Amino acid sequence: VEMALVLPILLLMLLGMIQFGFVLSGQIALSSAAREGARLAATGTADMVVRNHLRDILAASPLLSNIEVEIQPAAGARVFGGQVTVRVRAGSPLIVPLPLVVPGGAFSLAAEAVMRVENIAGVKEDAFPLAEQSQMGIRA
């Protein structure tokens, strides 16, 4: 009789721990992908190539769905020494759908990475940000 009272609570706790592990794993994958995407974008890789690469990597995970990749600024607007930001968003579906606990049946995950644009072919070299000119000893 006691087991019938305790088992549903224990089972719910076990499923909650497993779900937490899935969400944490998905968040780690998103953070890693955002970092890799920022690294690629900072070295001059085209935005579409970066997006497709990140979607291919993240699509291999059954823990993630509805993957979105945003890159700012666009490839043509990046300048040497400036920053490029890559944001990745995805959903992590629930093991046991509980619409009252999590609307939509999935947790919304997001990660962002920011890196400096490197000196590469096709990127304007003469456009140092003013804040960095004084740090580098460059006078205008």
PDB file of C-alpha atoms in Angstrom:
ATOM      1  CA  VAL A   1       0.000   0.000   0.000  1.00  0.00           C
ATOM      2  CA  GLU A   2       2.815   2.418   0.868  1.00  0.00           C
ATOM      3  CA  MET A   3       4.522   1.693  -2.460  1.00  0.00           C
ATOM      4  CA  ALA A   4       1.361   2.688  -4.347  1.00  0.00           C
ATOM      5  CA  LEU A   5       1.454   6.066  -2.605  1.00  0.00           C
ATOM      6  CA  VAL A   6       5.190   6.711  -2.990  1.00  0.00           C
ATOM      7  CA  LEU A   7       5.825   5.263  -6.484  1.00  0.00           C
ATOM      8  CA  PRO A   8       4.098   8.046  -8.508  1.00  0.00           C
ATOM      9  CA  ILE A   9       6.058  10.711  -6.629  1.00  0.00           C
ATOM     10  CA  LEU A  10       9.360   8.871  -7.095  1.00  0.00           C
ATOM     11  CA  LEU A  11       8.620   8.281 -10.769  1.00  0.00           C
ATOM     12  CA  LEU A  12       7.822  11.960 -11.294  1.00  0.00           C
ATOM     13  CA  MET A  13      11.062  12.954  -9.537  1.00  0.00           C
ATOM     14  CA  LEU A  14      13.048  10.505 -11.682  1.00  0.00           C
ATOM     15  CA  LEU A  15      11.517  11.835 -14.905  1.00  0.00           C
ATOM     16  CA  GLY A  16      12.216  15.387 -13.718  1.00  0.00           C
ATOM     17  CA  MET A  17      15.901  14.585 -13.169  1.00  0.00           C
ATOM     18  CA  ILE A  18      16.157  12.963 -16.593  1.00  0.00           C
ATOM     19  CA  GLN A  19      14.425  15.952 -18.208  1.00  0.00           C
ATOM     20  CA  PHE A  20      16.796  18.338 -16.416  1.00  0.00           C
ATOM     21  CA  GLY A  21      19.737  16.351 -17.826  1.00  0.00           C
ATOM     22  CA  PHE A  22      18.322  16.618 -21.357  1.00  0.00           C
ATOM     23  CA  VAL A  23      17.789  20.372 -21.020  1.00  0.00           C
ATOM     24  CA  LEU A  24      21.290  20.874 -19.595  1.00  0.00           C
ATOM     25  CA  SER A  25      22.807  18.795 -22.399  1.00  0.00           C
ATOM     26  CA  GLY A  26      20.896  20.845 -24.983  1.00  0.00           C
ATOM     27  CA  GLN A  27      22.075  24.107 -23.410  1.00  0.00           C
ATOM     28  CA  ILE A  28      25.696  22.934 -23.492  1.00  0.00           C
ATOM     29  CA  ALA A  29      25.310  21.961 -27.171  1.00  0.00           C
ATOM     30  CA  LEU A  30      23.833  25.399 -27.982  1.00  0.00           C
ATOM     31  CA  SER A  31      26.632  27.235 -26.153  1.00  0.00           C
ATOM     32  CA  SER A  32      29.268  25.216 -27.970  1.00  0.00           C
ATOM     33  CA  ALA A  33      27.586  25.782 -31.337  1.00  0.00           C
ATOM     34  CA  ALA A  34      27.286  29.538 -30.739  1.00  0.00           C
ATOM     35  CA  ARG A  35      31.004  29.705 -29.898  1.00  0.00           C
ATOM     36  CA  GLU A  36      31.931  27.721 -32.999  1.00  0.00           C
ATOM     37  CA  GLY A  37      29.668  29.882 -35.156  1.00  0.00           C
ATOM     38  CA  ALA A  38      31.184  33.091 -33.788  1.00  0.00           C
ATOM     39  CA  ARG A  39      34.663  31.720 -34.454  1.00  0.00           C
ATOM     40  CA  LEU A  40      33.742  30.928 -38.061  1.00  0.00           C
ATOM     41  CA  ALA A  41      32.036  34.294 -38.595  1.00  0.00           C
ATOM     42  CA  ALA A  42      35.004  36.161 -37.069  1.00  0.00           C
ATOM     43  CA  THR A  43      37.353  34.578 -39.602  1.00  0.00           C
ATOM     44  CA  GLY A  44      35.304  35.682 -42.607  1.00  0.00           C
ATOM     45  CA  THR A  45      33.108  32.659 -43.314  1.00  0.00           C
ATOM     46  CA  ALA A  46      29.888  33.566 -45.140  1.00  0.00           C
ATOM     47  CA  ASP A  47      26.777  33.816 -42.952  1.00  0.00           C
ATOM     48  CA  MET A  48      24.867  31.136 -44.884  1.00  0.00           C
ATOM     49  CA  VAL A  49      27.761  28.693 -44.473  1.00  0.00           C
ATOM     50  CA  VAL A  50      27.867  29.388 -40.716  1.00  0.00           C
ATOM     51  CA  ARG A  51      24.084  28.949 -40.371  1.00  0.00           C
ATOM     52  CA  ASN A  52      24.056  25.690 -42.320  1.00  0.00           C
ATOM     53  CA  HIS A  53      27.039  24.339 -40.391  1.00  0.00           C
ATOM     54  CA  LEU A  54      25.430  25.077 -37.010  1.00  0.00           C
ATOM     55  CA  ARG A  55      22.066  23.654 -38.086  1.00  0.00           C
ATOM     56  CA  ASP A  56      23.782  20.468 -39.292  1.00  0.00           C
ATOM     57  CA  ILE A  57      25.628  20.080 -35.988  1.00  0.00           C
ATOM     58  CA  LEU A  58      22.572  20.742 -33.815  1.00  0.00           C
ATOM     59  CA  ALA A  59      20.158  18.725 -35.982  1.00  0.00           C
ATOM     60  CA  ALA A  60      22.118  15.596 -35.044  1.00  0.00           C
ATOM     61  CA  SER A  61      20.855  15.981 -31.473  1.00  0.00           C
ATOM     62  CA  PRO A  62      17.431  14.437 -30.820  1.00  0.00           C
ATOM     63  CA  LEU A  63      17.207  16.715 -27.770  1.00  0.00           C
ATOM     64  CA  LEU A  64      16.771  19.908 -29.832  1.00  0.00           C
ATOM     65  CA  SER A  65      14.103  21.154 -32.238  1.00  0.00           C
ATOM     66  CA  ASN A  66      13.219  24.391 -34.089  1.00  0.00           C
ATOM     67  CA  ILE A  67      16.823  25.564 -34.405  1.00  0.00           C
ATOM     68  CA  GLU A  68      17.326  29.276 -35.239  1.00  0.00           C
ATOM     69  CA  VAL A  69      20.678  30.969 -35.917  1.00  0.00           C
ATOM     70  CA  GLU A  70      21.139  34.758 -35.971  1.00  0.00           C
ATOM     71  CA  ILE A  71      24.404  36.499 -36.925  1.00  0.00           C
ATOM     72  CA  GLN A  72      25.019  40.233 -36.341  1.00  0.00           C
ATOM     73  CA  PRO A  73      26.350  42.211 -38.123  1.00  0.00           C
ATOM     74  CA  ALA A  74      25.995  40.704 -41.598  1.00  0.00           C
ATOM     75  CA  ALA A  75      29.179  39.551 -43.338  1.00  0.00           C
ATOM     76  CA  GLY A  76      29.469  42.677 -45.520  1.00  0.00           C
ATOM     77  CA  ALA A  77      29.185  45.034 -42.545  1.00  0.00           C
ATOM     78  CA  ARG A  78      31.940  43.503 -40.393  1.00  0.00           C
ATOM     79  CA  VAL A  79      35.122  45.470 -39.814  1.00  0.00           C
ATOM     80  CA  PHE A  80      38.502  44.383 -38.505  1.00  0.00           C
ATOM     81  CA  GLY A  81      38.558  44.752 -34.729  1.00  0.00           C
ATOM     82  CA  GLY A  82      34.765  44.959 -34.516  1.00  0.00           C
ATOM     83  CA  GLN A  83      32.556  42.331 -32.950  1.00  0.00           C
ATOM     84  CA  VAL A  84      30.417  39.596 -34.432  1.00  0.00           C
ATOM     85  CA  THR A  85      27.582  38.076 -32.383  1.00  0.00           C
ATOM     86  CA  VAL A  86      26.041  34.664 -33.004  1.00  0.00           C
ATOM     87  CA  ARG A  87      22.761  33.783 -31.260  1.00  0.00           C
ATOM     88  CA  VAL A  88      21.374  30.257 -31.369  1.00  0.00           C
ATOM     89  CA  ARG A  89      17.871  29.324 -30.195  1.00  0.00           C
ATOM     90  CA  ALA A  90      16.194  25.916 -30.005  1.00  0.00           C
ATOM     91  CA  GLY A  91      13.511  24.012 -28.170  1.00  0.00           C
ATOM     92  CA  SER A  92      14.064  21.004 -25.931  1.00  0.00           C
ATOM     93  CA  PRO A  93      10.998  18.729 -26.042  1.00  0.00           C
ATOM     94  CA  LEU A  94       9.602  17.230 -22.860  1.00  0.00           C
ATOM     95  CA  ILE A  95       9.847  13.510 -22.066  1.00  0.00           C
ATOM     96  CA  VAL A  96       6.340  13.523 -20.643  1.00  0.00           C
ATOM     97  CA  PRO A  97       4.304  16.388 -22.103  1.00  0.00           C
ATOM     98  CA  LEU A  98       2.834  18.423 -19.257  1.00  0.00           C
ATOM     99  CA  PRO A  99       1.091  21.403 -20.902  1.00  0.00           C
ATOM    100  CA  LEU A 100       0.232  22.959 -17.547  1.00  0.00           C
ATOM    101  CA  VAL A 101       3.872  22.973 -16.412  1.00  0.00           C
ATOM    102  CA  VAL A 102       5.564  23.957 -19.703  1.00  0.00           C
ATOM    103  CA  PRO A 103       3.312  25.542 -22.352  1.00  0.00           C
ATOM    104  CA  GLY A 104       4.073  24.420 -25.888  1.00  0.00           C
ATOM    105  CA  GLY A 105       5.576  21.106 -24.798  1.00  0.00           C
ATOM    106  CA  ALA A 106       9.204  22.284 -24.993  1.00  0.00           C
ATOM    107  CA  PHE A 107      11.700  24.357 -23.049  1.00  0.00           C
ATOM    108  CA  SER A 108      13.073  27.350 -24.943  1.00  0.00           C
ATOM    109  CA  LEU A 109      16.883  27.425 -24.914  1.00  0.00           C
ATOM    110  CA  ALA A 110      19.232  30.146 -26.174  1.00  0.00           C
ATOM    111  CA  ALA A 111      22.965  30.819 -26.311  1.00  0.00           C
ATOM    112  CA  GLU A 112      25.077  33.718 -27.552  1.00  0.00           C
ATOM    113  CA  ALA A 113      28.763  34.150 -28.361  1.00  0.00           C
ATOM    114  CA  VAL A 114      30.660  37.339 -29.252  1.00  0.00           C
ATOM    115  CA  MET A 115      34.115  37.443 -30.878  1.00  0.00           C
ATOM    116  CA  ARG A 116      36.347  40.048 -32.469  1.00  0.00           C
ATOM    117  CA  VAL A 117      36.613  40.069 -36.242  1.00  0.00           C
ATOM    118  CA  GLU A 118      40.088  39.051 -37.374  1.00  0.00           C
ATOM    119  CA  ASN A 119      42.167  40.681 -40.090  1.00  0.00           C
ATOM    120  CA  ILE A 120      41.175  38.674 -43.134  1.00  0.00           C
ATOM    121  CA  ALA A 121      40.758  39.239 -46.857  1.00  0.00           C
ATOM    122  CA  GLY A 122      37.633  41.200 -47.671  1.00  0.00           C
ATOM    123  CA  VAL A 123      37.344  42.929 -44.277  1.00  0.00           C
ATOM    124  CA  LYS A 124      38.149  46.654 -44.052  1.00  0.00           C
ATOM    125  CA  GLU A 125      41.400  47.102 -42.183  1.00  0.00           C
ATOM    126  CA  ASP A 126      41.254  50.862 -41.664  1.00  0.00           C
ATOM    127  CA  ALA A 127      38.131  50.834 -39.499  1.00  0.00           C
ATOM    128  CA  PHE A 128      39.445  50.434 -35.951  1.00  0.00           C
ATOM    129  CA  PRO A 129      36.815  51.148 -33.294  1.00  0.00           C
ATOM    130  CA  LEU A 130      37.694  54.422 -31.516  1.00  0.00           C
ATOM    131  CA  ALA A 131      37.724  52.798 -28.071  1.00  0.00           C
ATOM    132  CA  GLU A 132      40.471  50.427 -29.160  1.00  0.00           C
ATOM    133  CA  GLN A 133      42.643  53.036 -30.882  1.00  0.00           C
ATOM    134  CA  SER A 134      43.875  54.472 -27.590  1.00  0.00           C
ATOM    135  CA  GLN A 135      44.567  51.002 -26.167  1.00  0.00           C
ATOM    136  CA  MET A 136      46.645  50.046 -29.191  1.00  0.00           C
ATOM    137  CA  GLY A 137      48.582  53.313 -29.279  1.00  0.00           C
ATOM    138  CA  ILE A 138      47.145  54.320 -32.649  1.00  0.00           C
ATOM    139  CA  ARG A 139      46.609  58.014 -33.239  1.00  0.00           C
ATOM    140  CA  ALA A 140      44.132  59.338 -35.775  1.00  0.00           C
TER     141      ALA A 140
END
